[in-house]
Short mmCIF file of C-alpha atoms in Angstrom, two decimals:
data_model
loop_
_atom_site.label_atom_id
_atom_site.label_comp_id
_atom_site.label_asym_id
_atom_site.label_seq_id
_atom_site.Cartn_x
_atom_site.Cartn_y
_atom_site.Cartn_z
CA MET E 46 -170.39 48.27 -1.03
CA LYS E 47 -171.13 44.47 -0.89
CA THR E 48 -168.47 42.02 0.48
CA ARG E 49 -167.14 40.06 -2.41
CA GLU E 50 -168.31 36.58 -2.04
CA ILE E 51 -166.33 33.56 -3.03
CA TYR E 52 -167.37 32.25 -6.46
CA GLU E 53 -167.08 28.37 -6.89
CA GLY E 54 -168.78 27.69 -10.07
CA PRO E 55 -167.33 27.27 -13.51
CA ALA E 56 -164.75 29.84 -14.44
CA LEU E 57 -166.74 30.58 -17.70
CA PHE E 58 -169.37 32.29 -15.72
CA SER E 59 -167.22 33.89 -13.15
CA TYR E 60 -167.19 37.30 -14.95
CA GLY E 61 -169.18 38.85 -17.69
CA PHE E 62 -166.50 39.08 -20.26
CA ARG E 63 -165.84 35.26 -20.20
CA PRO E 64 -168.83 33.73 -21.84
CA PHE E 65 -169.57 36.51 -24.29
CA PHE E 66 -166.07 37.11 -25.61
CA LEU E 67 -165.77 33.42 -26.05
CA PHE E 68 -169.05 32.86 -27.93
CA ALA E 69 -168.61 36.08 -29.95
CA GLY E 70 -165.29 34.48 -31.20
CA LEU E 71 -166.93 31.23 -31.97
CA PHE E 72 -169.83 32.96 -33.64
CA ALA E 73 -167.35 35.03 -35.75
CA VAL E 74 -165.63 31.91 -36.93
CA ALA E 75 -168.88 30.16 -38.01
CA VAL E 76 -171.09 33.00 -39.29
CA ILE E 77 -168.86 34.57 -41.85
CA PRO E 78 -167.88 31.30 -43.61
CA MET E 79 -171.74 30.36 -43.57
CA TRP E 80 -172.62 33.75 -45.05
CA TRP E 81 -169.91 33.26 -47.83
CA LEU E 82 -171.60 29.87 -48.77
CA ILE E 83 -174.93 31.53 -48.81
CA TRP E 84 -173.71 34.41 -50.99
CA ARG E 85 -172.15 31.82 -53.36
CA GLY E 86 -175.46 30.06 -53.44
CA ASP E 87 -174.26 26.82 -52.07
CA VAL E 88 -176.40 27.06 -48.76
CA SER E 89 -179.68 28.47 -48.05
CA ILE E 90 -181.25 29.62 -44.57
CA ILE E 91 -184.66 28.84 -43.40
CA GLY E 92 -185.16 31.83 -41.17
CA HIS E 93 -187.58 34.75 -41.96
CA LEU E 94 -184.97 37.26 -42.94
CA ALA E 95 -183.53 37.69 -46.37
CA PRO E 96 -180.12 36.30 -46.83
CA THR E 97 -178.38 39.72 -46.65
CA ASP E 98 -180.62 40.88 -43.83
CA TRP E 99 -179.61 37.68 -41.86
CA HIS E 100 -175.84 38.53 -42.56
CA ILE E 101 -176.21 42.12 -41.33
CA HIS E 102 -178.54 41.32 -38.57
CA GLU E 103 -176.11 38.61 -36.91
CA MET E 104 -173.11 40.71 -37.20
CA ILE E 105 -174.82 43.68 -35.38
CA PHE E 106 -177.12 42.19 -32.91
CA GLY E 107 -175.38 38.87 -32.77
CA TYR E 108 -171.70 39.26 -32.64
CA GLY E 109 -171.71 42.98 -31.89
CA ALA E 110 -174.29 42.77 -29.00
CA ALA E 111 -172.41 39.80 -27.35
CA VAL E 112 -169.20 41.92 -27.18
CA VAL E 113 -171.00 44.90 -25.91
CA ALA E 114 -172.60 42.77 -23.12
CA GLY E 115 -169.25 41.26 -22.34
CA PHE E 116 -167.62 44.56 -22.00
CA LEU E 117 -170.34 46.35 -19.90
CA PHE E 118 -170.76 43.41 -17.51
CA THR E 119 -167.21 43.67 -16.83
CA ALA E 120 -166.86 47.52 -16.78
CA VAL E 121 -170.10 48.19 -14.72
CA PRO E 122 -168.64 46.50 -11.52
CA ASN E 123 -165.56 48.72 -11.80
CA TRP E 124 -167.88 51.71 -11.92
CA THR E 125 -170.21 50.95 -9.12
CA GLY E 126 -167.99 48.90 -6.84
CA ARG E 127 -170.60 46.22 -6.77
CA MET E 128 -170.09 42.46 -7.20
CA PRO E 129 -170.03 41.44 -10.90
CA THR E 130 -172.77 39.58 -12.57
CA ARG E 131 -171.79 35.92 -12.43
CA GLY E 132 -173.05 32.35 -12.16
CA TRP E 133 -176.68 31.45 -13.26
CA PRO E 134 -177.61 34.97 -14.31
CA LEU E 135 -174.84 35.10 -16.95
CA ALA E 136 -175.74 31.46 -17.91
CA VAL E 137 -179.33 32.62 -18.61
CA LEU E 138 -178.20 35.51 -20.51
CA LEU E 139 -175.98 33.37 -22.70
CA ALA E 140 -178.96 31.00 -23.20
CA LEU E 141 -180.97 33.99 -24.31
CA TRP E 142 -178.28 35.18 -26.67
CA LEU E 143 -178.02 31.45 -28.20
CA ALA E 144 -181.89 31.31 -28.56
CA GLY E 145 -181.92 34.54 -30.50
CA ARG E 146 -179.36 33.18 -32.91
CA ALA E 147 -181.21 29.80 -33.25
CA GLY E 148 -184.43 31.77 -33.78
CA VAL E 149 -183.23 34.09 -36.41
CA ALA E 150 -181.74 31.23 -38.31
CA GLY E 151 -185.06 29.51 -38.46
CA LEU E 152 -184.03 26.61 -36.17
CA LEU E 153 -186.68 27.10 -33.56
CA PRO E 154 -190.48 26.24 -34.45
CA VAL E 155 -191.82 29.77 -33.35
CA GLY E 156 -192.47 31.63 -36.63
CA PRO E 157 -191.14 35.01 -37.74
CA VAL E 158 -192.81 37.02 -34.90
CA GLY E 159 -191.87 34.48 -32.20
CA ALA E 160 -188.13 34.52 -33.57
CA ALA E 161 -188.29 38.42 -33.45
CA ILE E 162 -189.56 38.33 -29.89
CA ILE E 163 -186.98 35.79 -28.66
CA ASP E 164 -184.26 37.82 -30.45
CA GLN E 165 -184.92 41.16 -28.79
CA MET E 166 -185.06 39.76 -25.35
CA PHE E 167 -181.34 39.54 -24.88
CA LEU E 168 -180.53 43.33 -25.25
CA LEU E 169 -183.49 44.20 -23.20
CA ALA E 170 -182.15 41.96 -20.39
CA VAL E 171 -178.73 43.45 -20.78
CA ALA E 172 -180.08 47.03 -20.40
CA ALA E 173 -182.32 46.11 -17.61
CA MET E 174 -179.50 44.43 -15.57
CA ILE E 175 -176.95 47.29 -16.29
CA ALA E 176 -179.58 49.82 -15.06
CA ARG E 177 -180.19 47.91 -11.89
CA GLU E 178 -176.47 47.78 -11.14
CA ILE E 179 -175.72 51.54 -12.08
CA VAL E 180 -178.84 52.61 -9.93
CA ALA E 181 -177.98 50.37 -6.92
CA GLY E 182 -174.36 51.58 -7.02
CA ARG E 183 -175.62 55.33 -7.35
CA ASN E 184 -173.17 55.59 -10.32
CA TRP E 185 -175.33 58.29 -12.02
CA LYS E 186 -172.69 59.58 -14.29
CA ASN E 187 -172.63 56.36 -16.17
CA LEU E 188 -176.32 56.19 -16.77
CA LYS E 189 -175.67 57.72 -20.22
CA VAL E 190 -174.25 54.29 -21.39
CA LEU E 191 -177.95 53.01 -21.13
CA VAL E 192 -178.94 55.41 -23.93
CA PRO E 193 -177.07 53.82 -26.91
CA VAL E 194 -177.72 50.32 -25.38
CA SER E 195 -181.29 50.89 -25.25
CA LEU E 196 -181.40 52.35 -28.64
CA LEU E 197 -179.49 49.39 -29.89
CA TRP E 198 -182.37 47.30 -28.48
CA GLY E 199 -184.88 49.57 -30.30
CA ALA E 200 -182.93 49.26 -33.64
CA ASN E 201 -183.14 45.46 -33.41
CA ILE E 202 -186.87 45.79 -32.99
CA LEU E 203 -187.00 48.14 -35.78
CA PHE E 204 -184.97 45.85 -38.08
CA HIS E 205 -187.52 43.00 -37.30
CA ILE E 206 -190.43 45.28 -37.97
CA GLU E 207 -189.06 46.46 -41.37
CA ALA E 208 -188.05 42.83 -42.34
CA LEU E 209 -191.65 41.55 -41.41
CA THR E 210 -193.52 44.30 -43.20
CA GLN E 211 -191.29 45.32 -46.10
CA GLY E 212 -189.44 42.02 -46.82
CA VAL E 213 -186.04 43.64 -46.09
CA SER E 214 -184.72 45.93 -43.49
CA ASP E 215 -183.64 49.51 -44.35
CA ILE E 216 -182.95 52.05 -41.48
CA GLY E 217 -182.74 49.45 -38.94
CA ARG E 218 -179.49 47.87 -40.50
CA ARG E 219 -177.64 51.19 -40.76
CA LEU E 220 -179.08 52.32 -37.35
CA GLY E 221 -177.44 49.19 -35.69
CA ILE E 222 -174.08 49.90 -37.10
CA ALA E 223 -174.37 53.58 -36.22
CA LEU E 224 -175.12 52.66 -32.54
CA LEU E 225 -171.98 50.46 -32.39
CA ILE E 226 -169.91 53.21 -33.70
CA PHE E 227 -171.51 55.72 -31.26
CA LEU E 228 -170.52 53.34 -28.34
CA ILE E 229 -166.89 53.28 -29.80
CA MET E 230 -166.89 57.07 -29.95
CA LEU E 231 -168.24 57.35 -26.43
CA ILE E 232 -166.41 54.47 -24.50
CA GLY E 233 -163.45 54.10 -26.98
CA GLY E 234 -163.01 57.76 -26.59
CA ARG E 235 -162.41 57.27 -23.03
CA ILE E 236 -160.36 54.10 -22.83
CA VAL E 237 -157.99 54.66 -25.68
CA PRO E 238 -156.40 57.81 -24.29
CA SER E 239 -156.64 56.63 -20.76
CA PHE E 240 -154.59 53.40 -21.56
CA THR E 241 -152.24 55.50 -23.64
CA ARG E 242 -151.81 57.96 -20.75
CA ASN E 243 -151.08 55.24 -18.34
CA TRP E 244 -148.50 53.43 -20.60
CA LEU E 245 -146.71 56.74 -21.56
CA ALA E 246 -146.75 57.71 -17.75
CA GLN E 247 -144.96 54.37 -16.97
CA ARG E 248 -142.14 55.55 -19.49
CA LYS E 249 -141.82 59.00 -18.01
CA SER E 250 -143.16 60.61 -21.27
CA GLU E 251 -143.58 64.41 -20.86
CA ARG E 252 -146.29 64.64 -23.49
CA MET E 253 -149.50 62.97 -22.68
CA PRO E 254 -152.92 62.50 -24.65
CA VAL E 255 -155.08 65.58 -24.32
CA ALA E 256 -157.80 65.03 -21.64
CA PHE E 257 -161.44 64.78 -22.59
CA ASN E 258 -162.73 68.38 -23.13
CA ARG E 259 -165.36 70.25 -25.18
CA PHE E 260 -163.71 69.45 -28.41
CA ASP E 261 -164.42 65.67 -27.73
CA GLY E 262 -168.04 66.71 -27.09
CA VAL E 263 -168.27 68.48 -30.23
CA CYS E 264 -166.58 65.53 -32.05
CA ILE E 265 -169.33 63.13 -30.61
CA LEU E 266 -172.11 65.47 -31.39
CA ILE E 267 -171.05 65.93 -35.10
CA GLY E 268 -170.22 62.33 -35.28
CA ALA E 269 -173.86 61.39 -34.04
CA ALA E 270 -175.32 63.69 -36.61
CA ALA E 271 -173.33 61.96 -39.54
CA LEU E 272 -174.51 58.51 -38.14
CA ALA E 273 -178.12 59.63 -37.82
CA SER E 274 -178.13 61.20 -41.46
CA TRP E 275 -176.56 58.21 -42.77
CA ALA E 276 -179.03 55.91 -40.99
CA ILE E 277 -182.01 57.81 -42.13
CA ALA E 278 -180.93 59.20 -45.54
CA PRO E 279 -177.66 57.85 -46.57
CA PHE E 280 -177.66 59.62 -50.14
CA HIS E 281 -178.74 62.97 -48.81
CA ALA E 282 -176.55 66.07 -48.88
CA ALA E 283 -176.59 66.06 -45.16
CA SER E 284 -174.64 62.75 -45.14
CA VAL E 285 -172.12 64.45 -47.37
CA LEU E 286 -171.85 67.42 -44.99
CA PHE E 287 -171.84 65.76 -41.70
CA GLY E 288 -169.76 62.68 -42.89
CA GLY E 289 -167.01 64.98 -44.13
CA ALA E 290 -167.01 67.09 -41.03
CA ALA E 291 -167.06 64.16 -38.68
CA ALA E 292 -164.10 62.58 -40.66
CA LEU E 293 -161.93 65.54 -40.08
CA LEU E 294 -162.93 66.11 -36.45
CA HIS E 295 -162.54 62.51 -35.38
CA LEU E 296 -159.07 62.36 -37.26
CA MET E 297 -158.09 65.34 -35.29
CA ARG E 298 -159.51 63.75 -32.13
CA LEU E 299 -157.33 60.70 -32.67
CA LEU E 300 -154.21 62.54 -33.38
CA ARG E 301 -154.58 64.30 -29.82
CA TRP E 302 -154.22 60.84 -28.27
CA ARG E 303 -150.46 60.39 -29.19
CA GLY E 304 -151.02 57.06 -30.88
CA LEU E 305 -147.83 57.04 -32.84
CA ALA E 306 -145.78 57.02 -29.56
CA THR E 307 -147.26 53.62 -28.84
CA TRP E 308 -145.74 51.81 -31.63
CA ARG E 309 -143.60 49.67 -29.14
CA SER E 310 -146.86 48.25 -27.64
CA PRO E 311 -149.01 46.53 -30.52
CA LEU E 312 -151.82 45.98 -28.01
CA LEU E 313 -152.20 49.48 -27.42
CA LEU E 314 -151.42 50.53 -30.93
CA MET E 315 -154.35 48.40 -32.07
CA LEU E 316 -156.87 50.41 -30.30
CA HIS E 317 -155.55 53.67 -32.11
CA VAL E 318 -155.64 51.83 -35.62
CA ALA E 319 -159.30 50.55 -34.86
CA TYR E 320 -160.40 54.10 -33.89
CA LEU E 321 -158.66 55.45 -37.07
CA MET E 322 -161.50 53.36 -38.95
CA VAL E 323 -164.08 55.71 -37.37
CA PRO E 324 -163.13 58.74 -39.35
CA LEU E 325 -162.41 56.66 -42.44
CA GLY E 326 -165.87 55.33 -41.98
CA PHE E 327 -167.18 58.77 -41.70
CA ALA E 328 -165.29 59.77 -44.86
CA SER E 329 -166.85 56.80 -46.82
CA ILE E 330 -170.31 57.93 -45.67
CA GLY E 331 -169.70 61.22 -47.21
CA ALA E 332 -168.00 59.79 -50.38
CA GLY E 333 -170.91 57.21 -50.59
CA ALA E 334 -173.52 59.91 -50.31
CA ALA E 335 -171.74 61.93 -53.08
CA GLY E 336 -171.88 58.92 -55.37
CA LEU E 337 -167.96 58.41 -55.12
CA LEU E 338 -168.29 54.92 -53.41
CA GLY E 339 -170.71 52.17 -53.46
CA PRO E 340 -173.36 51.93 -50.84
CA ALA E 341 -171.74 48.99 -49.06
CA ALA E 342 -168.21 50.57 -48.56
CA SER E 343 -169.28 52.66 -45.44
CA ALA E 344 -170.96 49.68 -43.94
CA HIS E 345 -167.85 47.53 -44.25
CA VAL E 346 -165.33 50.22 -43.19
CA LEU E 347 -167.43 50.80 -40.10
CA GLY E 348 -168.59 47.23 -39.56
CA ILE E 349 -165.28 45.43 -40.19
CA GLY E 350 -162.72 47.98 -39.60
CA ALA E 351 -164.07 49.99 -36.75
CA VAL E 352 -166.47 47.50 -34.93
CA ALA E 353 -164.54 44.22 -35.46
CA GLY E 354 -161.30 45.92 -35.10
CA MET E 355 -162.04 47.61 -31.89
CA THR E 356 -163.99 44.81 -30.35
CA LEU E 357 -161.09 42.35 -31.15
CA ALA E 358 -158.44 44.56 -29.57
CA VAL E 359 -160.67 45.14 -26.58
CA MET E 360 -161.52 41.45 -26.07
CA MET E 361 -157.83 40.66 -26.18
CA ARG E 362 -156.86 43.37 -23.72
CA ALA E 363 -159.77 42.97 -21.35
CA THR E 364 -159.25 39.15 -21.26
CA MET E 365 -155.46 39.51 -20.48
CA GLY E 366 -156.12 42.18 -17.76
CA HIS E 367 -158.90 40.30 -16.04
CA THR E 368 -157.24 36.90 -16.09
CA GLY E 369 -153.85 37.90 -14.83
CA ARG E 370 -151.94 37.82 -18.04
CA PRO E 371 -149.20 40.44 -19.19
CA LEU E 372 -150.75 43.10 -21.42
CA VAL E 373 -148.67 41.95 -24.40
CA ALA E 374 -150.24 40.95 -27.65
CA GLY E 375 -147.34 38.85 -29.06
CA PRO E 376 -146.87 38.08 -32.67
CA TRP E 377 -149.97 35.88 -33.08
CA LEU E 378 -152.69 38.28 -31.63
CA THR E 379 -150.95 41.13 -33.41
CA GLY E 380 -151.21 39.13 -36.58
CA ALA E 381 -154.86 38.49 -35.88
CA PHE E 382 -155.54 42.14 -35.72
CA ALA E 383 -153.60 42.82 -38.81
CA LEU E 384 -155.71 40.09 -40.60
CA ILE E 385 -158.92 42.11 -39.71
CA CYS E 386 -157.44 45.28 -41.09
CA ALA E 387 -156.63 43.37 -44.33
CA ALA E 388 -160.08 42.04 -44.43
CA THR E 389 -161.55 45.48 -44.25
CA LEU E 390 -159.43 46.41 -47.22
CA ALA E 391 -160.48 43.26 -49.22
CA ARG E 392 -164.17 43.60 -48.50
CA VAL E 393 -164.25 47.21 -49.64
CA ALA E 394 -162.45 46.28 -52.84
CA GLY E 395 -165.02 43.46 -53.14
CA GLN E 396 -165.73 41.82 -56.50
CA GLY E 397 -163.54 44.50 -58.28
CA ALA E 398 -160.35 42.94 -56.80
CA GLU E 399 -159.81 39.65 -58.60
CA VAL E 400 -156.76 37.53 -58.16
CA GLY E 401 -157.18 34.38 -60.14
CA ARG E 402 -160.46 32.69 -59.34
CA PHE E 403 -160.86 34.73 -56.10
CA ASP E 404 -162.14 38.22 -55.45
CA GLY E 405 -162.08 40.59 -52.49
CA ILE E 406 -165.13 38.95 -50.96
CA ASP E 407 -163.42 35.46 -50.89
CA PHE E 408 -160.15 37.06 -49.48
CA ALA E 409 -162.16 39.03 -46.85
CA THR E 410 -163.96 35.82 -45.60
CA ALA E 411 -160.72 34.01 -45.24
CA LEU E 412 -158.79 36.85 -43.60
CA TRP E 413 -161.81 37.42 -41.19
CA THR E 414 -161.96 33.64 -40.24
CA MET E 415 -158.28 33.26 -39.68
CA ALA E 416 -158.24 36.31 -37.42
CA PHE E 417 -160.76 34.71 -35.11
CA ILE E 418 -159.32 31.33 -35.28
CA VAL E 419 -156.12 32.79 -33.98
CA TYR E 420 -158.11 34.89 -31.45
CA LEU E 421 -159.81 31.61 -30.03
CA TRP E 422 -156.48 29.59 -30.21
CA ARG E 423 -154.86 31.95 -27.96
CA VAL E 424 -157.65 33.54 -25.82
CA ALA E 425 -160.23 30.68 -25.25
CA PRO E 426 -158.05 28.81 -22.76
CA TRP E 427 -157.82 32.07 -20.79
CA LEU E 428 -161.58 32.61 -20.90
CA LEU E 429 -162.24 28.93 -19.86
CA GLY E 430 -159.50 28.83 -17.14
CA PRO E 431 -158.97 30.43 -13.69
CA LYS E 432 -157.25 33.71 -13.21
CA VAL E 433 -153.50 33.44 -12.69
CA GLY E 434 -151.03 35.62 -10.95
CA ARG E 435 -149.92 38.26 -13.51
CA LYS E 436 -146.36 38.34 -14.42
CA PRO E 437 -144.93 41.83 -15.18
CA ALA E 438 -144.33 42.52 -18.90
CA SER E 439 -140.92 43.47 -19.66
CA LYS E 440 -140.47 47.26 -20.92
CA PRO E 441 -139.88 47.46 -24.61
#
C-alpha cells in the first residue's frame, strides 16, 4: 500500500467525486432547459445528432457517465487501498468530458466523426484508469465493475455509429440506459442494504436487511435479460415476459432491505425510493411491449426515476461523507429528491397532462431544474471547499 501523500492543489481535484459531481449538477441544470427550448422549437442545435438523439445521448453519456466516473474514482481507492486519482489526471479527465459535450453539441470544428471520436475518449479513459487501479491493488473481485463500464463505452460508440449511418440512434440509446440500470442493480444492490444495515445496527434493531445471496444473483440475471430484450427488441414478447418477471423479482429484492424502517432518515430512504424505480421501470418495459404504455414511458421511469433519483441521492450522501458533513439530508436536499420523483411522474404523463397552458413535459422540466439548482446550492460549496471535521448527527 502506498503512503498517502499530502495533496496541496485545488480542493476540486483532491478526490474523484468532486469535479464530476459538481459538473454533473451544472450540466443537469443547463441541458434539460436547453432541451425544452429545442423541443418547443425556440432553439436549434448545430451538432450532427438529431435533436432527440442529442437529448438522450447527453443524459446517458454526458450526465450519467460523469456521475459513474465520480462514484468509481471515489470507491476504487476504498476497494484497493491505493491513493485516489487526484490533481492533473482528474483535470485532464474533466477536460475530456467537457470536450465531448462541446463536440456533440457541434461547438468544435471537427466534423461528425471527429466529435464521435472525442466523445468516446472519456469513458475509455475512465475504464482504463479503473482497470489499472484494480489490477495494481490486486482487488480482483471488483474487476466485474469494468464489464458494464466497458459496455457503456461500447454503447456510446454504437450510438454514434447508428446516428452517422442511419440518421438516428436505435439500440444504442436503450443500451446506454440499460447499462446504467445494470450498474444500479449491481452497485446499488450492495450499498443500499449495506448503508441500511449500518443505520439499523446503530439503533439496535434486531431485524436486518437480508445479506446478498443467490436470490440477488437471480434478480440481477433476470434484470439483465429484461434490459437486453428491451434494448434489442422493445416490442417483442420477450420484453413482456422478462420485464414482468424482473419487476416482481426486484420488488421482492427491495422489500428484503427493510426500507420502510428507514423513514426517520430521508437520506437513506431516498436510496430505497430510487431503487423502487427499477422494478417500476421493468414493469413499464413489459407494459410498453404489450402496447399498454407509450414507448417513452419506460425510458423516463428508468432514466429520470431510477438513474437521476439514484445518482442524486448517491451524490448527496457521498459528498457529505467524504467532506466531513453529517449524513443528514435536511429539508432542502430532501425536497430536491422529491422534485425528481415528481418530475418522473410529470414526464411519464407527458403531453396528456395539461394544466392551463402547461403540460407534463413543461412541469417535468421545471421540477428537474429546480431539483438540481437546490442540489448545487447546498452541495457545490462542499465540493469546492476543503474537508471539515464531521459533527455527529443527532439520532432521530
